[in-house]
Amino acid sequence: MTYAITQTCCSDATCVAVCPVNCIHPTPQERAFGSTEMLHIDPGTCIDCGACADACPVDAIFPVDSLSAPQREYAAINAAYFTAEEPEPVGAGPNFHSWGAPVFERGLPSDFAPIRVAVVGTGPAGMYAAEDLLLHTNAEVTLVDRLPVAGGLVRYGVAPDHPATRKVGDTFARFHSHPRVRMHLGVAVGEDITAEELAAHHDAVVYAVGASADRRLGIPGEDVPGSIPATTFVSWYNAHPEVAADAVALTAERVVVVGNGNVALDVARILVTDPASLAGTEIADHALAALRDAPVREVVLLGRRGPEHAAYTASELLALTHLPGVNLVVDDHDPRTGAAIDGADGVGGGKAALLRGLPREPVDWSRAPGSERRRIVLRFHSAPLEVLGADGVRGVRVTEATAEAGERAIPAGLFLRAVGYRGVPVVGLPFDEVTGTVPHQGGRVDGMPGTYVVGWIKRGPSGGIGANRTCAAETVGTLLADAVAGALPTPTRPLRAFHRLARRRGRRRGRS
Ligand SMILES: Cc1cc2nc3c(=O)[nH]c(=O)nc-3n(C[C@H](O)[C@H](O)[C@H](O)COP(=O)(O)OP(=O)(O)OC[C@H]3O[C@@H](n4cnc5c(N)ncnc54)[C@H](O)[C@@H]3O)c2cc1C
Ligand SMILES: NC(=O)c1ccc[n+]([C@@H]2O[C@H](COP(=O)([O-])OP(=O)(O)OC[C@H]3O[C@@H](n4cnc5c(N)ncnc54)[C@H](OP(=O)(O)O)[C@@H]3O)[C@@H](O)[C@H]2O)c1
Ligand code: SF4
Ligand code: SF4
């Protein structure tokens, strides 16, 4: 028997460090780590010790013999990584089981006086940075978050039907009560506390403020009622304190979602999942009640490119194929879609190969969605042109290469754009309007000594939870190098004064 890594893997590489035989790949030292969707266990080398399963923060690792039916294919997915024709060239042969050069953890000289670091944002990036500082230095860490509950997107983004993934929040929460940590929730930097005030009380400030806004499409009708960003829909079903219970109205049988990323898959899945199976999760009560009463029968996922270029991860698409009571079909409106699927060969055939075996049909949009099973329609090579309707969404005009007019109208009552998140500026920090990020070098904010960025506000809104760990390692590495080089500005105010200030300003806002 061997172990296998399954759907919820967020590539944080915790398991790599505990495996006694180095059979989990790609490791952070291998080039493929930067683009992998998950890690894999080599069944030929695994000695079945179970150490990785104990260490995994999201319960992604199981003995192959105990895999449930929907997860069984992960045994082959893990094994295939090690038999692929062109494995990762790490200079260690096709199975690259050699140990890499030793990596010395980031740290400060033992006689270095403790530094005080403020971390703004308690999502994965902020918490990986705080963890790194706490485990490798004697720094005192101040955590600040604008929301009254810590966790960032682990709390308010990750779907409620992914409880194993949400569990990573427990791993982060261990550090909230660390003896060298003080946490201030409900305090927004740039509003309640200025960047200057924060800097005056700390040696360094790390901004991990994420990317909370949404990208727009710039098409007519984008703002009619019933056309909303996925950011709102996600926050609504996750009980985000700033999104009202009535922010989403589910009144139509068909919903169109534009985008082919994992957020698009999340919202589609929540819309068609049997609400009974969502009860008992952390879904908002108002969302569960609305989903129970909702007439939704069909969700159409619009991808502007082909299935071979879809942005979703293989594991999330596979999960959709196992959703009880839901059909997954491919709209065969464009021959390029079928050609990509038929031309993709099994293992290693890329994203299009995942759709082999799914029903393909030209959808007749003039008919109402069927009343039998709910379904998700994957429609590739089709971009939205206009949201139709004046006082509410009536449909979406989309491109269709083979239609006479080059376009088609799809009747629908709700239009969700899941085309990516976007960073928002923090007052006092530089901001690149094009990328929606803060300009930096290795995590050090341009022109602001002692100020750093990490996570989505540094890299842009892409990458799963684990990607923020490597990102934090880089930023903390830069910060510590600056500390050793004497390049951190000296704080002018005592730390105690900051905690008093933060408590006062938080209370003033009614959050404390
Ligand atoms: C809908 C959705 C679902 C996802 N699901 C998964 C999944 O299942 N698995 C996976 O691996 N990845 C998932 N991801 C990706 C993952 O959530 C991100 O990689 C990660 O959250 C980014 O971390 P971050 O810390 O940069 O940002 P965030 O998690 O957004 O954290 C930013 C924090 O900063 C705080 N903040 C913002 N501005 C201020 C301010 N001015 N002052 C004080 N605090 C501030 C915010 O309140 C927030 O707590 C998902 C992403 C989304 C959008
Ligand atoms: N379960 C999970 O692990 C999970 C869940 C949610 C999110 N996440 C992660 O969080 C990150 C963000 O996810 P995301 O879905 O917001 O972003 P994403 O992965 O970048 O996907 C954005 C999608 O929007 C499309 N798009 C962008 N602009 C468009 C336009 N003008 N018209 C039509 N389509 C457009 C993109 O198409 P193109 O590809 O053609 O640009 C892409 O399909 C990702 O790394 C994701 O994996 C992970
Ligand atoms: S079970 Fe043990 S040997 Fe196998 S991958 Fe996990 S840690 Fe490595
Ligand atoms: S989530 Fe982390 S520990 Fe779990 S399998 Fe993936 S890389 Fe390994």
XYZ file of C-alpha atoms and ligand atoms in Angstrom:
629
model
C 0.000 0.000 0.000
C 1.039 3.591 -0.544
C -0.380 6.996 0.223
C -1.804 9.443 -2.311
C -2.376 13.212 -2.337
C -5.921 14.225 -3.261
C -8.204 17.098 -4.190
C -7.695 19.558 -1.345
C -3.905 19.847 -1.689
C -2.992 23.542 -1.628
C 0.709 22.927 -2.372
C 2.069 24.341 0.858
C 4.737 21.597 0.924
C 4.383 20.839 4.631
C 4.451 17.118 3.777
C 7.737 17.392 1.856
C 9.640 18.281 4.999
C 8.409 15.266 6.976
C 8.763 12.520 4.347
C 11.693 10.321 5.358
C 12.320 9.054 1.814
C 11.856 12.275 -0.197
C 9.128 10.824 -2.389
C 6.784 13.847 -2.536
C 7.273 16.071 -5.579
C 7.717 18.632 -6.893
C 9.535 20.033 -3.882
C 9.886 23.811 -3.468
C 13.449 23.407 -4.791
C 12.234 21.943 -8.105
C 11.280 24.225 -10.946
C 7.864 22.598 -11.471
C 6.819 23.702 -7.970
C 6.055 27.181 -9.272
C 3.377 25.911 -11.642
C 2.128 22.683 -10.087
C -1.525 22.457 -9.060
C -0.776 19.856 -6.374
C 2.004 17.669 -5.035
C 2.331 13.921 -5.729
C 3.544 10.849 -3.887
C 5.736 8.369 -5.726
C 4.087 4.991 -5.065
C 7.322 3.198 -5.934
C 9.231 4.876 -3.117
C 6.650 5.590 -0.401
C 7.294 3.439 2.666
C 3.800 3.917 4.005
C 4.825 5.629 7.243
C 1.883 8.065 7.296
C 3.966 11.021 8.499
C 2.775 13.198 5.615
C -0.901 12.492 6.340
C -0.405 13.571 9.965
C 1.312 16.783 8.881
C -1.044 17.877 6.097
C -3.077 20.903 7.284
C -5.984 20.218 4.899
C -6.373 16.424 5.205
C -5.392 15.833 1.585
C -3.353 12.640 2.098
C -4.843 9.153 2.468
C -3.729 5.546 2.113
C -4.645 4.503 -1.426
C -6.672 1.581 -0.071
C -8.958 3.915 1.844
C -9.702 6.387 -0.967
C -13.431 7.046 -1.411
C -14.929 6.444 -4.866
C -14.636 10.076 -6.082
C -11.020 10.171 -4.905
C -9.877 6.856 -6.304
C -8.489 8.391 -9.476
C -5.904 10.242 -7.393
C -3.906 7.027 -7.036
C -3.330 7.107 -10.811
C -2.840 10.885 -10.847
C -0.059 10.626 -8.224
C 1.626 7.720 -9.998
C 1.362 9.343 -13.434
C 3.444 12.302 -12.279
C 6.412 9.978 -11.902
C 5.986 8.217 -15.229
C 5.342 11.284 -17.375
C 7.505 11.346 -20.469
C 9.064 14.669 -19.633
C 9.502 14.806 -15.884
C 10.883 17.802 -14.111
C 14.543 18.234 -15.128
C 16.131 18.706 -11.742
C 19.318 16.979 -12.678
C 18.425 13.871 -10.745
C 17.045 11.500 -13.360
C 13.452 10.673 -14.207
C 12.348 9.931 -10.663
C 14.446 12.669 -9.067
C 14.622 10.997 -5.674
C 17.907 12.539 -4.684
C 18.126 14.950 -1.787
C 18.695 18.569 -2.765
C 21.400 20.800 -1.340
C 20.660 21.708 2.281
C 18.660 24.884 2.720
C 19.429 26.993 5.786
C 16.351 28.589 7.271
C 16.010 32.323 7.417
C 17.012 33.784 10.761
C 18.837 36.531 12.630
C 22.173 36.285 14.461
C 21.632 35.020 18.024
C 22.831 38.311 19.569
C 20.413 40.408 17.487
C 17.976 42.499 19.535
C 14.320 41.465 18.990
C 12.713 43.390 16.149
C 9.092 44.501 16.174
C 7.184 43.665 13.019
C 3.605 44.611 12.163
C 1.788 42.272 9.763
C -1.283 43.828 8.166
C -3.762 41.146 7.104
C -4.437 37.765 8.718
C -5.045 35.750 5.525
C -2.631 33.016 4.435
C 0.113 35.407 3.285
C 0.136 37.392 6.513
C 0.011 34.272 8.657
C 2.796 32.483 6.748
C 4.936 35.610 7.165
C 4.114 35.835 10.888
C 4.808 32.117 11.353
C 8.136 32.425 9.577
C 9.163 35.354 11.799
C 8.009 33.666 15.003
C 9.665 30.331 14.265
C 12.969 31.667 12.975
C 13.545 34.856 14.973
C 12.675 36.339 18.354
C 10.615 39.106 16.693
C 7.560 40.577 18.376
C 4.670 40.511 15.908
C 1.641 42.800 15.790
C -1.204 41.371 13.680
C -3.758 43.843 12.330
C -6.874 43.099 10.273
C -9.716 45.328 9.177
C -12.291 42.580 9.661
C -13.600 41.456 13.053
C -12.679 37.836 12.302
C -9.180 36.704 11.289
C -8.420 34.425 8.327
C -8.827 36.471 5.141
C -10.048 34.339 2.256
C -9.626 31.133 4.236
C -12.619 32.353 6.245
C -14.462 34.474 3.645
C -13.385 32.937 0.306
C -12.827 29.182 0.497
C -16.133 27.470 -0.252
C -18.125 26.107 2.697
C -18.290 22.663 1.060
C -14.464 22.493 1.307
C -14.226 22.046 5.092
C -10.858 20.295 4.892
C -9.345 23.309 3.148
C -10.906 25.713 5.640
C -9.192 23.711 8.384
C -5.896 25.332 7.413
C -7.319 28.311 9.318
C -6.839 26.314 12.534
C -3.140 25.959 11.727
C -2.864 29.726 11.300
C -4.953 30.411 14.416
C -2.362 28.661 16.612
C -0.182 31.720 16.096
C -2.864 34.239 17.097
C -2.193 33.434 20.752
C 1.588 33.062 20.477
C 3.280 34.820 23.442
C 5.093 37.209 21.095
C 1.937 38.131 19.137
C -0.615 40.884 19.746
C -3.608 40.918 17.422
C -5.923 43.820 16.636
C -9.047 42.931 14.660
C -11.457 45.478 13.247
C -8.671 47.988 12.597
C -8.189 49.108 8.985
C -4.762 50.467 8.093
C -5.183 53.571 5.955
C -8.491 54.351 7.698
C -8.319 53.756 11.483
C -4.515 53.742 11.675
C -2.225 55.423 9.174
C 0.720 53.691 7.511
C 2.941 56.319 9.131
C 1.604 55.537 12.626
C 2.209 51.843 12.082
C 5.761 52.455 10.859
C 6.562 54.803 13.754
C 5.923 52.009 16.296
C 7.623 49.106 14.462
C 10.987 48.247 12.889
C 9.201 46.821 9.856
C 5.674 46.541 8.467
C 4.549 43.693 6.196
C 1.403 44.364 4.176
C -0.578 41.199 3.391
C -3.822 42.919 2.469
C -4.844 40.625 -0.412
C -6.939 41.696 -3.388
C -10.481 42.288 -2.259
C -11.987 44.098 -5.251
C -13.260 42.540 -8.476
C -12.227 42.935 -12.081
C -14.779 44.343 -14.500
C -15.663 43.288 -18.029
C -16.457 46.727 -19.452
C -19.528 45.509 -21.364
C -22.957 47.179 -21.630
C -25.420 46.137 -18.936
C -22.705 45.058 -16.484
C -24.387 46.996 -13.684
C -28.032 46.064 -14.162
C -29.567 44.454 -11.049
C -28.755 40.748 -11.063
C -25.362 41.237 -12.713
C -22.902 40.953 -9.849
C -19.265 40.043 -9.261
C -18.407 36.621 -7.875
C -16.661 38.466 -5.048
C -20.116 39.525 -3.801
C -21.633 36.077 -4.290
C -18.733 34.362 -2.479
C -18.853 36.867 0.396
C -22.638 36.415 0.583
C -22.515 32.650 1.039
C -19.586 32.967 3.456
C -21.361 35.510 5.709
C -18.857 38.322 5.106
C -19.797 41.098 7.551
C -19.824 43.742 4.797
C -22.196 41.911 2.418
C -25.899 42.069 3.217
C -28.082 38.981 3.445
C -30.205 40.290 0.554
C -27.236 41.124 -1.715
C -28.080 38.151 -3.971
C -31.511 37.304 -5.381
C -31.890 33.761 -6.713
C -35.036 33.971 -8.817
C -34.116 32.381 -12.141
C -33.704 28.860 -13.464
C -30.555 29.693 -15.436
C -27.451 31.490 -14.185
C -24.567 32.507 -16.454
C -21.084 32.672 -14.912
C -18.270 34.192 -16.936
C -14.762 32.904 -16.222
C -13.136 29.497 -16.139
C -11.087 29.749 -12.963
C -11.625 27.943 -9.665
C -13.782 30.778 -8.345
C -16.169 30.264 -11.283
C -16.280 26.546 -10.444
C -16.866 27.301 -6.759
C -19.874 29.527 -7.416
C -21.324 27.156 -10.027
C -20.973 24.220 -7.634
C -22.621 26.054 -4.726
C -25.527 27.059 -6.992
C -26.364 23.492 -8.088
C -25.348 21.463 -5.020
C -28.219 19.891 -3.108
C -28.725 22.423 -0.262
C -29.272 19.524 2.151
C -25.612 18.613 1.770
C -24.585 22.230 2.519
C -26.478 22.254 5.811
C -23.991 21.624 8.600
C -21.218 23.439 6.743
C -20.174 26.988 7.590
C -22.400 28.424 4.845
C -24.308 31.561 5.879
C -27.833 30.825 7.129
C -29.318 33.382 4.736
C -27.534 31.763 1.778
C -28.659 28.271 2.720
C -32.254 29.459 3.050
C -32.087 31.221 -0.327
C -30.527 28.192 -2.036
C -33.246 25.927 -0.605
C -35.933 28.121 -2.183
C -34.019 28.846 -5.396
C -35.392 27.714 -8.762
C -31.872 27.349 -10.234
C -31.640 24.341 -12.591
C -28.709 25.244 -14.797
C -25.428 27.142 -14.550
C -23.601 28.051 -17.756
C -19.849 28.575 -17.415
C -18.495 30.831 -20.158
C -14.839 30.446 -21.093
C -13.459 32.843 -23.674
C -10.758 30.326 -24.663
C -10.789 26.569 -25.290
C -10.850 23.742 -22.736
C -7.100 23.244 -23.144
C -6.572 26.739 -21.674
C -9.069 26.614 -18.841
C -7.821 28.322 -15.671
C -9.459 25.874 -13.252
C -7.337 23.185 -11.633
C -7.803 19.543 -12.623
C -8.833 18.558 -9.097
C -11.686 21.075 -8.952
C -12.998 20.046 -12.382
C -12.837 16.368 -11.397
C -14.827 17.159 -8.262
C -17.614 18.614 -10.427
C -17.881 15.360 -12.348
C -18.695 13.591 -9.056
C -21.287 16.074 -7.787
C -24.356 14.042 -6.755
C -27.510 14.836 -8.729
C -25.746 17.170 -11.141
C -24.941 16.602 -14.819
C -21.874 18.193 -16.336
C -22.152 18.739 -20.092
C -20.080 20.459 -22.757
C -21.857 22.806 -25.164
C -20.779 21.587 -28.593
C -21.473 24.913 -30.328
C -17.940 25.321 -31.666
C -15.968 22.552 -33.393
C -12.740 23.773 -31.773
C -13.991 22.540 -28.394
C -14.593 18.968 -29.575
C -11.340 18.958 -31.530
C -9.366 19.958 -28.435
C -11.040 17.283 -26.313
C -10.700 14.526 -28.926
C -7.121 15.491 -29.668
C -6.041 15.385 -26.033
C -4.535 12.085 -25.007
C -5.368 10.615 -21.567
C -2.806 11.158 -18.837
C -0.692 14.201 -19.617
C -3.219 15.382 -22.196
C -3.745 18.559 -20.264
C -6.963 20.255 -19.273
C -8.945 19.271 -22.388
C -8.384 15.567 -21.621
C -10.338 16.003 -18.374
C -13.507 16.479 -20.412
C -13.246 13.198 -22.283
C -16.260 11.037 -21.569
C -18.504 13.996 -20.683
C -21.670 14.367 -22.756
C -21.303 16.922 -25.566
C -24.376 18.493 -27.154
C -25.318 21.659 -29.003
C -27.506 23.375 -26.389
C -30.835 24.789 -27.570
C -30.968 28.037 -25.585
C -34.552 28.744 -26.622
C -35.689 25.932 -24.322
C -35.964 26.336 -20.573
C -33.527 24.284 -18.511
C -34.770 20.725 -17.987
C -36.606 19.908 -14.788
C -34.952 16.516 -14.084
C -31.380 16.870 -12.758
C -29.577 20.141 -12.285
C -26.698 20.708 -14.631
C -23.587 22.733 -15.336
C -22.933 23.588 -18.991
C -19.307 24.241 -19.955
C -19.337 26.609 -22.912
C -15.880 27.373 -24.295
C -14.808 29.829 -27.036
C -17.528 32.228 -25.984
C -17.153 35.685 -24.444
C -19.916 37.931 -23.076
C -20.817 40.982 -25.193
C -23.720 42.501 -23.264
C -25.914 41.815 -20.260
C -29.518 42.087 -21.500
C -32.345 43.655 -19.489
C -33.095 47.113 -18.095
C -34.343 46.606 -14.549
C -32.981 43.083 -14.140
C -30.935 40.509 -16.037
C -32.928 38.890 -18.841
C -30.058 37.226 -20.638
C -26.515 37.546 -21.917
C -25.392 38.221 -25.470
C -22.300 36.090 -26.145
C -19.970 35.372 -29.040
C -20.485 32.237 -31.136
C -18.143 31.747 -34.056
C -20.471 29.422 -35.968
C -23.690 31.421 -35.516
C -24.786 33.513 -38.479
C -24.518 36.791 -36.588
C -21.369 35.658 -34.798
C -23.274 35.927 -31.524
C -26.160 34.437 -29.586
C -28.417 35.444 -26.688
C -28.606 33.099 -23.716
C -31.683 33.742 -21.539
C -30.723 33.945 -17.857
C -31.810 35.736 -14.685
C -28.473 36.104 -12.901
C -25.064 36.967 -14.326
C -21.942 36.439 -12.235
C -18.544 37.636 -13.378
C -15.764 35.476 -11.982
C -12.968 37.040 -13.995
C -10.531 37.610 -11.183
C -9.997 39.672 -8.052
C -8.116 42.979 -7.911
C -5.939 44.677 -5.302
C -7.019 47.989 -3.764
C -4.595 50.756 -2.780
C -3.675 51.316 0.866
C -3.346 55.023 1.706
C 0.347 55.784 2.193
C 1.672 52.986 -0.065
C 2.569 53.167 -3.772
C 0.181 51.301 -6.092
C 0.417 50.061 -9.668
C -3.017 50.682 -11.205
C -2.358 48.334 -14.109
C -1.531 45.225 -12.091
C -3.421 46.186 -8.934
C -0.322 45.433 -6.847
C 2.241 47.328 -4.766
C 5.571 47.762 -6.591
C 8.382 45.936 -4.768
C 11.737 44.207 -5.075
C 11.826 40.780 -3.450
C 8.968 41.919 -1.194
C 10.530 45.311 -0.203
C 8.182 48.137 -1.209
C 9.817 50.525 -3.674
C 11.012 53.720 -2.023
C 9.820 52.735 1.484
C 12.581 51.225 3.666
C 11.146 48.931 6.350
C 7.922 48.314 4.404
C 7.195 44.959 2.738
C 4.420 43.170 0.846
C 3.409 39.530 0.611
C 0.616 37.469 -0.960
C -1.911 38.660 -3.519
C -1.120 42.369 -3.026
C 2.470 41.499 -3.981
C 1.994 38.917 -6.777
C -1.528 39.671 -8.024
C -4.673 37.626 -7.338
C -3.533 34.193 -8.366
C -2.311 31.042 -6.667
C -3.765 28.851 -3.935
C -3.134 29.024 -0.210
C 0.212 27.196 -0.288
C 1.692 29.562 -2.879
C 1.685 32.248 -0.213
C 4.104 30.233 1.891
C 6.949 30.467 -0.615
C 5.991 34.072 -1.259
C 6.245 34.797 2.499
C 9.631 33.068 2.679
C 10.953 35.479 0.062
C 9.549 38.577 1.768
C 10.721 37.550 5.246
C 14.126 36.699 3.789
C 14.407 40.232 2.366
C 13.226 41.775 5.640
C 15.764 39.849 7.720
C 18.571 40.658 5.308
C 17.651 44.335 5.656
C 17.642 43.989 9.442
C 21.127 42.467 9.440
C 22.345 45.166 7.036
C 21.048 47.868 9.390
C 18.629 49.089 6.711
C 15.487 49.143 8.879
C 14.398 52.577 10.126
C 14.418 52.886 13.931
C 10.929 53.144 15.462
C 10.252 56.454 17.161
C 7.386 55.314 19.421
C 7.118 52.449 21.922
C 5.137 49.328 21.001
C 2.877 49.690 24.058
C 1.698 53.023 22.685
C 0.659 51.322 19.465
C -1.453 48.729 21.222
C -3.255 51.488 23.134
C -3.817 53.438 19.916
C -5.127 50.397 18.031
C -7.522 49.457 20.836
C -8.853 53.015 20.971
C -9.308 53.371 17.224
C -10.864 49.908 16.917
C -13.398 50.697 19.631
C -14.210 54.013 17.984
C -15.195 52.037 14.909
C -17.417 49.852 17.076
C -15.345 46.751 16.467
C -12.772 46.904 19.293
C -13.335 32.563 -3.559
C -11.967 31.986 -3.325
C -11.834 30.674 -2.925
C -10.549 30.127 -2.735
N -10.435 28.818 -2.399
C -9.210 28.271 -2.283
C -9.065 26.885 -1.985
O -10.062 26.169 -1.814
N -7.802 26.375 -1.902
C -6.700 27.154 -2.105
O -5.568 26.642 -2.013
N -6.805 28.475 -2.385
C -8.033 29.039 -2.479
N -8.152 30.361 -2.789
C -6.926 31.178 -2.911
C -6.472 31.703 -1.514
O -7.591 32.088 -0.779
C -5.479 32.857 -1.695
O -4.291 32.326 -2.274
C -5.109 33.533 -0.395
O -6.205 33.802 0.430
C -4.376 34.873 -0.646
O -3.869 35.268 0.605
P -3.629 36.780 1.045
O -3.231 36.686 2.482
O -2.756 37.461 0.083
O -5.067 37.521 0.959
P -6.386 37.382 1.834
O -6.669 35.985 2.176
O -7.439 38.124 1.083
O -6.078 38.169 3.195
C -5.976 39.586 3.229
C -6.345 40.077 4.616
O -5.989 41.448 4.724
C -7.024 42.150 5.391
N -6.947 43.562 4.983
C -7.156 44.055 3.745
N -6.956 45.396 3.747
C -6.621 45.732 5.013
C -6.311 46.980 5.647
N -6.281 48.143 4.954
N -6.036 46.986 6.975
C -6.047 45.824 7.696
N -6.343 44.629 7.126
C -6.614 44.593 5.811
C -8.277 41.456 4.937
O -9.375 41.701 5.825
C -7.833 39.999 4.918
O -8.052 39.381 6.178
C -9.409 30.931 -2.959
C -9.552 32.255 -3.362
C -10.822 32.780 -3.538
C -10.970 34.207 -3.989
N -10.300 25.225 -4.849
C -9.270 25.977 -5.034
O -8.169 25.502 -4.942
C -9.460 27.424 -5.371
C -10.737 27.993 -5.330
C -10.888 29.327 -5.719
C -9.784 30.053 -6.134
N -8.568 29.460 -6.127
C -7.388 30.170 -6.656
O -7.536 31.567 -6.518
C -6.956 32.206 -7.667
C -7.971 33.173 -8.281
O -9.006 32.430 -8.920
P -9.966 33.137 -9.987
O -10.903 32.131 -10.503
O -10.498 34.403 -9.386
O -8.973 33.671 -11.104
P -8.271 32.949 -12.373
O -7.844 31.582 -12.060
O -7.266 33.928 -12.834
O -9.441 32.844 -13.476
C -10.007 33.984 -14.066
C -10.865 33.560 -15.249
O -11.503 34.710 -15.774
C -11.308 34.742 -17.184
N -11.357 36.115 -17.652
C -10.559 37.145 -17.264
N -10.934 38.270 -17.921
C -11.956 37.925 -18.731
C -12.752 38.638 -19.665
N -12.570 39.942 -19.864
N -13.699 37.964 -20.341
C -13.891 36.650 -20.141
N -13.183 35.927 -19.274
C -12.219 36.554 -18.571
C -9.965 34.084 -17.381
O -9.847 33.672 -18.725
P -8.395 33.573 -19.448
O -7.746 32.355 -18.866
O -8.757 33.465 -20.869
O -7.670 34.845 -19.082
C -10.075 32.925 -16.388
O -10.836 31.875 -16.935
C -6.522 31.112 -8.612
O -5.157 30.865 -8.455
C -7.337 29.934 -8.155
O -6.758 28.681 -8.462
C -8.372 28.166 -5.764
S 3.588 7.866 3.832
Fe 5.669 8.321 4.601
S 7.013 7.638 2.961
Fe 4.964 7.768 2.079
S 4.904 9.804 1.198
Fe 4.058 9.957 3.264
S 5.820 10.562 4.537
Fe 6.662 9.790 2.585
S -1.676 20.561 1.327
Fe 0.523 20.675 1.808
S 0.903 19.019 3.249
Fe -1.092 18.583 2.285
S -0.594 17.281 0.511
Fe -0.591 19.364 -0.262
S 1.542 20.052 -0.120
Fe 1.353 18.218 1.178
